[in-house]
Coordinates of C-alpha atoms and ligand atoms in Angstrom, one line a residue:
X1 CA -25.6 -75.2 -59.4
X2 CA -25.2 -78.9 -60.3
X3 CA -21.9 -78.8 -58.3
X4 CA -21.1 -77.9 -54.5
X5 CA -17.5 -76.5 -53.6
X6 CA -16.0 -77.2 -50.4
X7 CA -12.9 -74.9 -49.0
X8 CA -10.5 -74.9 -46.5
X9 CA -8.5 -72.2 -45.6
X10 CA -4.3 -72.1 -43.9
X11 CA -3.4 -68.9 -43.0
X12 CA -0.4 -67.8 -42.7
X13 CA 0.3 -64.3 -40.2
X14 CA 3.5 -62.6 -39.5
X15 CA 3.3 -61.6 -35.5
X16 CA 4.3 -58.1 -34.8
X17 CA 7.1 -58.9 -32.1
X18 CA 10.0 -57.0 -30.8
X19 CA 12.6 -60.1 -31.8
X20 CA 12.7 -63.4 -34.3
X21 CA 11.2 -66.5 -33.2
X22 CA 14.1 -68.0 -31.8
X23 CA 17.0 -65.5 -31.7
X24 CA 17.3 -62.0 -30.7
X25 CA 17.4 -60.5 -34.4
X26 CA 15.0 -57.6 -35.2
X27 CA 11.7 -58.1 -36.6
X28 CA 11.4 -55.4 -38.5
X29 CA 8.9 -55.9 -41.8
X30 CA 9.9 -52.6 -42.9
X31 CA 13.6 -53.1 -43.3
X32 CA 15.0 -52.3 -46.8
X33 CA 18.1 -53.1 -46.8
X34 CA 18.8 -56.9 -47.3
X35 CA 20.4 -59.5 -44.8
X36 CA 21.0 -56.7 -41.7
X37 CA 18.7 -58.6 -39.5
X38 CA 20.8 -61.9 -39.5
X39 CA 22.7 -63.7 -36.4
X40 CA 24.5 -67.0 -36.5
X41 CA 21.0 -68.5 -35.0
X42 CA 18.7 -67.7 -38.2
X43 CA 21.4 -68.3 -40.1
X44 CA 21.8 -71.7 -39.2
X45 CA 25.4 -71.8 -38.2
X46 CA 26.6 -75.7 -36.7
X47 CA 26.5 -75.2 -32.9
X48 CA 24.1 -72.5 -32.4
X49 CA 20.9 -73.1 -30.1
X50 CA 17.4 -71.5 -30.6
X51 CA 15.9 -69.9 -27.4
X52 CA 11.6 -69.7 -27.7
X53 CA 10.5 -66.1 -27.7
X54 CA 8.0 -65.6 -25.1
X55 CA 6.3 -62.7 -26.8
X56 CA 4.9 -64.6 -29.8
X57 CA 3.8 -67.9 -27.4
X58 CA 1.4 -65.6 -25.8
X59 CA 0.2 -64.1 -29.1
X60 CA -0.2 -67.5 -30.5
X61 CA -2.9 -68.5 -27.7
X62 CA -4.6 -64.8 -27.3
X63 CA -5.3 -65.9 -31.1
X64 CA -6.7 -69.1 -29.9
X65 CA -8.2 -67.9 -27.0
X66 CA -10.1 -65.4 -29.0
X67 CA -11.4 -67.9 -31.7
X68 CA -12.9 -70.1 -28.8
X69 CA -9.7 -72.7 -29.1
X70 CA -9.0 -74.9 -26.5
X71 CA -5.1 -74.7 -25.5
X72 CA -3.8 -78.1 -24.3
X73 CA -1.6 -78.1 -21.2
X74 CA 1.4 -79.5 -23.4
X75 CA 2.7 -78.8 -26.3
X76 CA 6.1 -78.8 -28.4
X77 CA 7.9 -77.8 -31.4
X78 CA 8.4 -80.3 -34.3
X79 CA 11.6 -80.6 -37.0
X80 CA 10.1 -80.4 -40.9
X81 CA 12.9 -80.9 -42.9
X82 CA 13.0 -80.0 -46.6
X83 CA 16.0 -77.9 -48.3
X84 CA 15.1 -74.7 -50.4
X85 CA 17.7 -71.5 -50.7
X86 CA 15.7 -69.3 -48.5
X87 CA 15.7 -71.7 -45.2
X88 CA 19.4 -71.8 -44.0
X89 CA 18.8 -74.5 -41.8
X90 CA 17.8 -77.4 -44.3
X91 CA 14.6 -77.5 -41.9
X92 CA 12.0 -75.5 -40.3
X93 CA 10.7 -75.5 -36.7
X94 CA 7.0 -75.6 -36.9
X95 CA 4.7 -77.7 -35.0
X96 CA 3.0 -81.0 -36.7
X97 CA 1.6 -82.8 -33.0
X98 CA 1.3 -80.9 -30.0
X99 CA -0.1 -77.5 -31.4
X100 CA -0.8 -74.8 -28.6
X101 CA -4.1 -74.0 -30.0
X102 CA -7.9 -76.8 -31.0
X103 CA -11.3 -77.0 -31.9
X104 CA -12.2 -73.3 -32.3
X105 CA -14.5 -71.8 -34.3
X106 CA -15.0 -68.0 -35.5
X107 CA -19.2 -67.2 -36.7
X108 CA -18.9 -65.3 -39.9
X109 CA -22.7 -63.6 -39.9
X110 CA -23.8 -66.2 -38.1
X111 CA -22.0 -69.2 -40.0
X112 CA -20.0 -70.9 -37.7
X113 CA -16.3 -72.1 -39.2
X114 CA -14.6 -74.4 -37.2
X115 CA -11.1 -73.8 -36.6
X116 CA -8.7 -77.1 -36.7
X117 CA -5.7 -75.4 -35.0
X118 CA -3.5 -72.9 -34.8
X119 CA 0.1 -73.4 -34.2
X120 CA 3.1 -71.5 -34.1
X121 CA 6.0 -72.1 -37.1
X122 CA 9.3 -69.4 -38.2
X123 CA 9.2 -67.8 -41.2
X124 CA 11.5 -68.2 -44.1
X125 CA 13.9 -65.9 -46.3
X126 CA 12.8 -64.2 -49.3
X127 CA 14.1 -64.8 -52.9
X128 CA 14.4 -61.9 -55.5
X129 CA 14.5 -62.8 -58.9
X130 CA 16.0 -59.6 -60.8
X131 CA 13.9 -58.8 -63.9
X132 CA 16.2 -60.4 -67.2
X133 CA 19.1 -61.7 -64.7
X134 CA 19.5 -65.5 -64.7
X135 CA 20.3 -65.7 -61.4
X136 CA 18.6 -65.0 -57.6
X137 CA 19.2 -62.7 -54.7
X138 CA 17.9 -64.1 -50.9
X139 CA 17.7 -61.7 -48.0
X140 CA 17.0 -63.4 -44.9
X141 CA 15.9 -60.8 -43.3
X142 CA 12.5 -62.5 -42.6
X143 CA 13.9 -65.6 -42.3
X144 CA 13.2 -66.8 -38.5
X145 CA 10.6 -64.2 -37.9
X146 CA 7.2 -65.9 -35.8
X147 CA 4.7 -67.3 -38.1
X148 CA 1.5 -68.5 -37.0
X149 CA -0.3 -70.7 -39.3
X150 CA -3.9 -71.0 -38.9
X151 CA -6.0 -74.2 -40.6
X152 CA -10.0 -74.5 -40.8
X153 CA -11.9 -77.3 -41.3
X154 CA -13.6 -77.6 -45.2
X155 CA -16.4 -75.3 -43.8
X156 CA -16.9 -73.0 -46.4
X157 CA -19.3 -73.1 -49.8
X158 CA -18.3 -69.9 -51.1
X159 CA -15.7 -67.3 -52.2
X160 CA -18.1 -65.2 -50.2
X161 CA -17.6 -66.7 -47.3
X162 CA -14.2 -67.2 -47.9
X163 CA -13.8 -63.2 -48.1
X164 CA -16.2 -62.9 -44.8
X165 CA -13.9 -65.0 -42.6
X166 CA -10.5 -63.5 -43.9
X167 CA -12.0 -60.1 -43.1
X168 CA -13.0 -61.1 -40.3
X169 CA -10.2 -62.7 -39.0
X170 CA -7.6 -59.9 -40.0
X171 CA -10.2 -57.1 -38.3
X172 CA -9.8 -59.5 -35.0
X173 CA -5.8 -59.6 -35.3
X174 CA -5.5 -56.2 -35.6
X175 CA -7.5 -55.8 -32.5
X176 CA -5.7 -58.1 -30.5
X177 CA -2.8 -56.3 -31.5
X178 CA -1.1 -59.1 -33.2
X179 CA 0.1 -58.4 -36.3
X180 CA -0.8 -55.6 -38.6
X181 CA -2.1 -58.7 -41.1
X182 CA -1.8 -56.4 -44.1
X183 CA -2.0 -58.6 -47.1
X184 CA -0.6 -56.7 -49.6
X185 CA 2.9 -56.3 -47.6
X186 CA 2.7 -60.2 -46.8
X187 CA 1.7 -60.0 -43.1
X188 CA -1.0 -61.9 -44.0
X189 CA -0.9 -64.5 -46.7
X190 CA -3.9 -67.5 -47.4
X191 CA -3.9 -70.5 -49.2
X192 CA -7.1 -72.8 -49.9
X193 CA -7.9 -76.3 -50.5
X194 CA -10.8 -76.1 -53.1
X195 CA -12.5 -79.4 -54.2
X196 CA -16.3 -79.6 -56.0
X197 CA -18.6 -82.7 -56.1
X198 CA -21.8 -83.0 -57.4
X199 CA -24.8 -81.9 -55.6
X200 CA -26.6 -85.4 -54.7
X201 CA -30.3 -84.7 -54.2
X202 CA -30.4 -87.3 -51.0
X203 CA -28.0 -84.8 -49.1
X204 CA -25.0 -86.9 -48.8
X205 CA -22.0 -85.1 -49.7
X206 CA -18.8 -86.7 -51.4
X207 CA -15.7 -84.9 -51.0
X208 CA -14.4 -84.6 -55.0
X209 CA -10.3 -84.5 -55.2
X210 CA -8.3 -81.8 -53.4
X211 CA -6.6 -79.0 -55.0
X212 CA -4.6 -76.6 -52.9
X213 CA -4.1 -73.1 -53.9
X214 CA -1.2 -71.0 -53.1
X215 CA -0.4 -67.4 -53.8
X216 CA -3.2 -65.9 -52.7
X217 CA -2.2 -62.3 -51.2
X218 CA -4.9 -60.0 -51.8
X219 CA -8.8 -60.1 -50.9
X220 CA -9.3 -59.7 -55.0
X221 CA -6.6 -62.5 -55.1
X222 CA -8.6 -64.7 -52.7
X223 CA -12.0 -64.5 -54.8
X224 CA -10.6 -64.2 -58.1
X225 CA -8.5 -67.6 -57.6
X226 CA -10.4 -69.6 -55.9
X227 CA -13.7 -68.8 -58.3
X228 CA -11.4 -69.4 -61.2
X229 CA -10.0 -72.7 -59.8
X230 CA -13.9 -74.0 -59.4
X231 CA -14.4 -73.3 -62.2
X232 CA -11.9 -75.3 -64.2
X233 CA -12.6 -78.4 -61.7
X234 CA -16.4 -78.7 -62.6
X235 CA -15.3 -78.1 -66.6
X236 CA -12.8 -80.8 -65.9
X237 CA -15.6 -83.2 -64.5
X238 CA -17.9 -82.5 -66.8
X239 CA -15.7 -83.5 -69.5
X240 CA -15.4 -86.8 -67.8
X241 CA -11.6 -85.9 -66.7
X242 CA -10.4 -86.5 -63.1
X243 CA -8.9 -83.5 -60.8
X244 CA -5.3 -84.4 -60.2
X245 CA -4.4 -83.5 -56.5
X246 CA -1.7 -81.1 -56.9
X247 CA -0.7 -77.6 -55.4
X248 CA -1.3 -75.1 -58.1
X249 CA 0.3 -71.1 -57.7
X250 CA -2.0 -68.4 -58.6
X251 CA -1.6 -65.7 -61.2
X252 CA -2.4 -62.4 -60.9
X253 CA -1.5 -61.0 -64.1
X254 CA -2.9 -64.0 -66.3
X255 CA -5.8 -64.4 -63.9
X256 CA -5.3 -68.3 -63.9
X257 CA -3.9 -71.0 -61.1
X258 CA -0.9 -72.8 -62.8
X259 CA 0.0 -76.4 -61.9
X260 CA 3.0 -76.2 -59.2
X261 CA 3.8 -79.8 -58.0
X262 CA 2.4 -82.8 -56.8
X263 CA 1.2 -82.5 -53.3
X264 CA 3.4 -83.7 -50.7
X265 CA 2.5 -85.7 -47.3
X266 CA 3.7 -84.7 -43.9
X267 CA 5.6 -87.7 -44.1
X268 CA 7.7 -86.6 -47.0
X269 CA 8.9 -84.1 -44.4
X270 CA 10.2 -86.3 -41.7
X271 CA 8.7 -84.8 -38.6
X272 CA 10.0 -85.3 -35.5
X273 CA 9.9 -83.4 -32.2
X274 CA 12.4 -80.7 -32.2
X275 CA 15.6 -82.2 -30.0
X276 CA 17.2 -78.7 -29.1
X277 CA 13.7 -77.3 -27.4
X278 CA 11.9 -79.0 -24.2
X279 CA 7.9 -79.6 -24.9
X280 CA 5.8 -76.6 -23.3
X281 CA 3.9 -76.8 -20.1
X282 CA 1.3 -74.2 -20.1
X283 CA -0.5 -73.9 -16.6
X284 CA -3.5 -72.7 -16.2
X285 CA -2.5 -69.4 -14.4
X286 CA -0.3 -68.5 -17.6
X287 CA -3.7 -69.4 -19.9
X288 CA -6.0 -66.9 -17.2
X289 CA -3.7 -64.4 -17.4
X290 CA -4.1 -64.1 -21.3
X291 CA -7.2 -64.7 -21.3
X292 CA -7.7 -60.8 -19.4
X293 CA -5.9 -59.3 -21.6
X294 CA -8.1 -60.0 -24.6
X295 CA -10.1 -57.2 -25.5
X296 CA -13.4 -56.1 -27.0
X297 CA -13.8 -58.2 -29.8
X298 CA -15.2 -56.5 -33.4
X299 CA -18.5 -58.7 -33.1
X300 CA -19.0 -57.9 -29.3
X301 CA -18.5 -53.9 -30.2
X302 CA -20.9 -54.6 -32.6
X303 CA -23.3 -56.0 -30.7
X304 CA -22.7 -53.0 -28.1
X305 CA -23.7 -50.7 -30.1
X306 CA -26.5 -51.3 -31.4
X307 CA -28.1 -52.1 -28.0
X308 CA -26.4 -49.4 -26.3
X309 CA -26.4 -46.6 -29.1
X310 CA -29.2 -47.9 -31.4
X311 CA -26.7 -47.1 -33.7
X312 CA -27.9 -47.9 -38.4
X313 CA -25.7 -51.0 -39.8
X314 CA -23.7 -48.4 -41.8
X315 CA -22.1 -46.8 -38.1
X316 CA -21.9 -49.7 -36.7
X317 CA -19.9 -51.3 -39.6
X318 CA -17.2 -48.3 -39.8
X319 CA -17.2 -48.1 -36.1
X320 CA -16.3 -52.1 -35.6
X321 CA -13.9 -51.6 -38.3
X322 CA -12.0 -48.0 -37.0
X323 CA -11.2 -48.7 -33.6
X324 CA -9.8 -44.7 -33.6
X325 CA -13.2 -43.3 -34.9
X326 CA -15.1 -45.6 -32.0
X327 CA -13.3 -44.7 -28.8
X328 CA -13.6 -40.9 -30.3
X329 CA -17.4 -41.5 -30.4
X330 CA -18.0 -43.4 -27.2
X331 CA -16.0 -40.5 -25.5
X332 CA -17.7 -37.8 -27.1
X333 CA -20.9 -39.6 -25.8
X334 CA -19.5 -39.3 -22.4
X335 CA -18.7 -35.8 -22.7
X336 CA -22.0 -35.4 -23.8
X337 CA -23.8 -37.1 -20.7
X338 CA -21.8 -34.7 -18.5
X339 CA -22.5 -31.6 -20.6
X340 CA -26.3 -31.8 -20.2
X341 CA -25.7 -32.5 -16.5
X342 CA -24.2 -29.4 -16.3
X343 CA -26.7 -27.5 -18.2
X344 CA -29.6 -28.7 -16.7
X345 CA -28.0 -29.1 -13.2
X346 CA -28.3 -32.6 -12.3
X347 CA -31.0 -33.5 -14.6
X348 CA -30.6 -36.4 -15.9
X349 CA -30.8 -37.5 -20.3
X350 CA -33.6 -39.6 -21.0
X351 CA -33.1 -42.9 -23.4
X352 CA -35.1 -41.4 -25.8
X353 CA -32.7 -38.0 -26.1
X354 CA -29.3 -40.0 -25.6
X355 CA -30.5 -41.8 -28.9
X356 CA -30.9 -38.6 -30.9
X357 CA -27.6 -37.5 -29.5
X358 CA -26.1 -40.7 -30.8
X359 CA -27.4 -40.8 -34.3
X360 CA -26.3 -36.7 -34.5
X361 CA -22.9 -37.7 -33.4
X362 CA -22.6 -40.3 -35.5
X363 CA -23.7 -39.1 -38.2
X364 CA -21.6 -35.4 -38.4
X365 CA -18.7 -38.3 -38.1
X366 CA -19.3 -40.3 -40.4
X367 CA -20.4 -37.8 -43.0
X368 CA -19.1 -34.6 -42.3
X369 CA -16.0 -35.1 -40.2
X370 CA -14.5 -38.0 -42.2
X371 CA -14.9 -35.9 -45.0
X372 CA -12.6 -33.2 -43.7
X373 CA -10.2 -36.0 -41.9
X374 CA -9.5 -37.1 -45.5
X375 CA -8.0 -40.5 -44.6
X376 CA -6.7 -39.2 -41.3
X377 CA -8.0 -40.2 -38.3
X378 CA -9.0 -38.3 -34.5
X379 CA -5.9 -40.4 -32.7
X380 CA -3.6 -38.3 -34.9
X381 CA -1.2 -35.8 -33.3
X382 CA -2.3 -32.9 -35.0
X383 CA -6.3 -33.6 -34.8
X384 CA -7.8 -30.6 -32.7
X385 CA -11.0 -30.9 -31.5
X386 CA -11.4 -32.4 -28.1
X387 CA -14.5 -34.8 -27.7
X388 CA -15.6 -32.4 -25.1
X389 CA -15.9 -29.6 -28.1
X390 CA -17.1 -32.4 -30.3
X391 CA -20.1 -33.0 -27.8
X392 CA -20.4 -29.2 -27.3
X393 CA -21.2 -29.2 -31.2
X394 CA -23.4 -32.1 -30.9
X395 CA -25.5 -30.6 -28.8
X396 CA -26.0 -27.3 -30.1
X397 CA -27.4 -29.2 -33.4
X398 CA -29.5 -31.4 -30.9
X399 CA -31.0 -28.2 -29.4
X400 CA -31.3 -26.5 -33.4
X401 CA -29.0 -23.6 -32.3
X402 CA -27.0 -23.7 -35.6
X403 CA -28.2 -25.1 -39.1
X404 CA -26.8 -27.9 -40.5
X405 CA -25.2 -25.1 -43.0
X406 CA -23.6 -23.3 -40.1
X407 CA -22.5 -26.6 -39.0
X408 CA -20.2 -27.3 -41.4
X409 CA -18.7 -23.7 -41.2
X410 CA -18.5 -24.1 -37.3
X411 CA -16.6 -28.0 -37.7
X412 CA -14.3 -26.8 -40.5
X413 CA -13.0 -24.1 -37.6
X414 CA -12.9 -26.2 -34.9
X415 CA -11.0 -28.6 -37.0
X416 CA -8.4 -26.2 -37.9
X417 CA -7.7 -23.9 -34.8
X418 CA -9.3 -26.4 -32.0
X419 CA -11.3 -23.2 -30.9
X420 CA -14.8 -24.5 -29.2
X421 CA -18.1 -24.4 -31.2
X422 CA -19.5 -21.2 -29.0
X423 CA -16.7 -19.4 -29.0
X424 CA -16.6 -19.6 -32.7
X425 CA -20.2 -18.6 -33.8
X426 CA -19.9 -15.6 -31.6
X427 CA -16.1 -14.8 -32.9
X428 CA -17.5 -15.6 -36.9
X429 CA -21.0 -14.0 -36.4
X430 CA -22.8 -16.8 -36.7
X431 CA -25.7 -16.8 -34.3
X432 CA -28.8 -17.9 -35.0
X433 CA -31.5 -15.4 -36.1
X434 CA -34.4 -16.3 -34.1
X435 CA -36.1 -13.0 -33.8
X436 CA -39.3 -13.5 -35.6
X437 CA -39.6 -10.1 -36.8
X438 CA -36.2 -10.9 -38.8
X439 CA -36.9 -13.5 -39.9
X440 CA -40.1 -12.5 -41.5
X441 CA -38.5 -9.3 -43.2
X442 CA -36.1 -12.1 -44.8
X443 CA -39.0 -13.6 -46.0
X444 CA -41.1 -10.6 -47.5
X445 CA -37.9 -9.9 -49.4
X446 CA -37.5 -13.9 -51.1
X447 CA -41.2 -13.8 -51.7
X448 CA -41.3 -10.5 -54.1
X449 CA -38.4 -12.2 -56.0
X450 CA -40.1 -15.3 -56.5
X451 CA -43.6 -14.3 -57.3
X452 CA -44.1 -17.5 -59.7
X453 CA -42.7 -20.2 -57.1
X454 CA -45.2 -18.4 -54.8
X455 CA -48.0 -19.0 -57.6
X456 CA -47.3 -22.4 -58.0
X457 CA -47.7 -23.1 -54.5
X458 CA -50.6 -21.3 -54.0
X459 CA -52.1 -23.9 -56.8
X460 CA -51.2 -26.7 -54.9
X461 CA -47.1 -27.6 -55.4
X462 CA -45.9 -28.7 -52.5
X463 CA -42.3 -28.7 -53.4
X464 CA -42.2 -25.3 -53.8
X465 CA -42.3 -24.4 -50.3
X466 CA -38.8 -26.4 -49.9
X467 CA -37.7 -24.5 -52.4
X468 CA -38.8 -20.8 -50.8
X469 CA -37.2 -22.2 -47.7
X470 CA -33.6 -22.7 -49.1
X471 CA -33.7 -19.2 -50.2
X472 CA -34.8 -18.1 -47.1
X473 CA -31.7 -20.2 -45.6
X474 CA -29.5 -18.6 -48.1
X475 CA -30.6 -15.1 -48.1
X476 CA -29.9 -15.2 -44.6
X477 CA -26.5 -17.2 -45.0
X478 CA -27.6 -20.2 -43.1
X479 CA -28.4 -17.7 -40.0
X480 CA -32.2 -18.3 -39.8
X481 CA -33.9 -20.8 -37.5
X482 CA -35.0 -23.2 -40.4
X483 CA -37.9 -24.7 -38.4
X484 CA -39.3 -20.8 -38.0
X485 CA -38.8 -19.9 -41.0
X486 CA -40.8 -23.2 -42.5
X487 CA -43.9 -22.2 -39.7
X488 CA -43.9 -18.2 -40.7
X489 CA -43.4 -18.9 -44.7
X490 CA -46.7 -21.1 -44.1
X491 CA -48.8 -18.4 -42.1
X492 CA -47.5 -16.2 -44.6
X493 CA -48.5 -17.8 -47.7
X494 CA -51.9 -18.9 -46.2
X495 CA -52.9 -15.7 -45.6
Ligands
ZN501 ZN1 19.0 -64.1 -35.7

């Protein structure tokens, strides 16, 4: 491409706290019913005081902490004045100079974006516009509730990237247990600044004009407007027309950004340090004690596993993502340490074996169990099998004491009465036939019906074996010892 794009990215995250930012109001994003969560404090009544809310301090620089910030020993609250019907006030306490959190980066596969800061603002009310009314509703309900707002440097060169990071990033909040940073319900909202210049061939990059995009609240949102908007700057630029620098709203239904206003300055805000709050002193104990409660991070987990577990790309990706599915795996993998201990008193498992258990146990999850979970997950209430059964099953696979066929018959039971894999082959019937004698009889029998199949392999079709096999395996519903009965088919059929 003749043209290279250059992105920033403020993010905008709702915290998950008990109370508002500065008043004791509930936070509660699931509230329907309009204007219940209001005091004189969010309301901006003459005489009231705000009070800082501890809570979303220390979620501010756990974020910070966890994107490699540094967190400056002071910092304060700043004034940004502007009037608009849902901020009761007439201004907003955000923070313009002392931020709590700089200078981070987060590496997106490898990429590293660096992080300018991330500060700690309140959000505002919501306006409704009723459908064919010509007036609006406002429920300040969210007005006052913690807002952190997180801004990048231009780092980014794609919508690809773009989609990485935001990913990424709402992946990380969740773990940290900050804010459920669901997009779709607002908890999560982005806005870029998307400019394109032309690709010099000496190297030397000049930034083209910037255009800010708002509105962005869904992953397809993100890519859709921010490819749309580079492309209608480098169509602007090759007609020989300038970019303006303006904010522009995107629209989902009409699949365009549409010109909002002019861009405003900080200093068409008036900023100035927040008179009814004292400046923040954080010392360094406060910081360390943060700092320990961070978690395991996705991209630590996912280096864990796959030195620790060996673990495909595929398991490693779901496990990063489904924190629920992981911890059942890791203690299934537990159990299942113990549970050969036992068998084998005191022996211990090799590497080599506690690999194969792995790639078993993740595998029946990620196949077979999430396919009877339907959506649901092993941390629900009303999931039954223990991971002490769940590496129980594992293991009798490992050591080919049930088929895969039986396997599924066995998991299905265990998933709906909680009953342990043993105790459910004996109670179903469902022991493995291993007697050779059987197992050859079952054979003799598929091998009169199939006369032709055997013909074919006797002139040298190899697939036809596979297919005398599964009839084997079905004659004897799943019951036969499939590597037996693929050694005696052979003798037979050589003979
Ligand atoms: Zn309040």
């Amino acid at each position: 491409m003749a043209y290279i794009p250059t992105i920033g990215l403020e993010i905008h995250v709702e915290l998950k706290t008990k109370s508002k930012m500065f008043c004791s109001c509930l936070n509660d994003a699931d509230e329907k019913k309009p204007n219940v969560n209001i005091c004189p404090v969010c309301m901006g009544h003459p005489g009231t005081l705000p009070v800082i809310n501890e809570e979303a301090v220390k979620k501010v620089i756990k974020t910070g902490l966890a994107l490699n910030c540094k967190i400056p020993e002071y910092s304060q609250f700043d004034r940004k004045n502007y009037f608009y019907p849902d901020l009761p006030k007439g201004y907003q306490i955000s923070q313009l100079y002392e931020p709590f959190c700089l200078n981070g980066f987060l590496k997106v596969e490898g990429r590293k974006i660096s992080i300018r800061e991330v500060h700690l603002e309140e959000d505002t009310g919501k306006l409704i516009h009723p459908e064919g009314g010509n007036y609006s509703l406002v429920d300040f309900n969210r007005a006052g509730v913690p807002l952190m707002e997180l801004v990048t440097e231009p780092d980014f060169t794609s919508c690809e990237e773009v989609k990485k990071f935001v990913k990424e990033l709402q992946l990380i909040l969740r773990y940290l247990d900050i804010s459920d940073a669901d997009m779709e319900k607002g908890q999560m909202r982005v806005e870029a600044n998307v400019s394109v210049s032309k690709n010099s061939p000496v190297g030397e990059k000049k930034l083209g004009t910037k255009v800010e995009i708002k509105n962005l609240n869904s992953f397809r949102a993100v890519e859709k407007g921010i490819e749309y908007e580079i492309e209608r700057q480098v169509q602007l630029l090759e007609s020989g027309d300038k970019v303006a620098q303006e904010t522009r709203g995107w629209d989902d239904v009409s699949g365009k950004t549409v010109s909002q206003r002019e861009k405003e300055s900080a200093h068409d805000y008036r900023y100035f340090p927040e008179p009814d709050l004292p400046p923040l002193h954080h010392s360094p104990k406060f910081i360390n004690e943060i700092k320990l409660e961070i978690p395991e991070l996705p991209q630590q987990k996912r280096e864990r596993f796959g030195k620790e577990y060996e673990l495909g790309d595929k398991a490693i990706e779901l496990f990063s993502f489904s924190r629920d599915l992981s911890d059942y795996f890791e203690k299934t993998m537990s159990e299942l340490r113990n549970w050969i201990k036992e068998e084998r008193a005191k022996e211990k498992v090799s590497r080599e074996e506690f690999i194969k258990l792995a790639k078993i146990c993740a595998n029946y999850m990620i196949t077979d169990l999430q396919g009877l979970l339907k959506g649901g997950s092993p941390a629900d209430e009303k999931f039954l099998i223990t991971p002490e059964n769940f590496a129980e099953f594992v293991y009798l696979i490992y050591e080919s004491k049930i088929s895969s066929k039986i396997a599924k018959l066995v998991l299905e039971e265990m998933l709906k009465t909680g009953a342990d894999p043993s105790h459910i082959i004996k109670e179903k019937g469902l022991v493995q036939i291993t007697d050779e004698t059987e197992i050859e009889k079952i054979i003799k029998e598929v091998l009169i019906k199939n006369q032709k199949v055997v013909g074919d392999y006797k002139k040298g079709k190899e697939t036809a074996l596979q297919y005398l096999v599964g009839q084997v395996m079905a004659r004897s519903k799943g019951k036969a010892n499939p590597q037996s009965v693929q050694k005696i088919l052979k003798i037979i059929l050589t003979r």
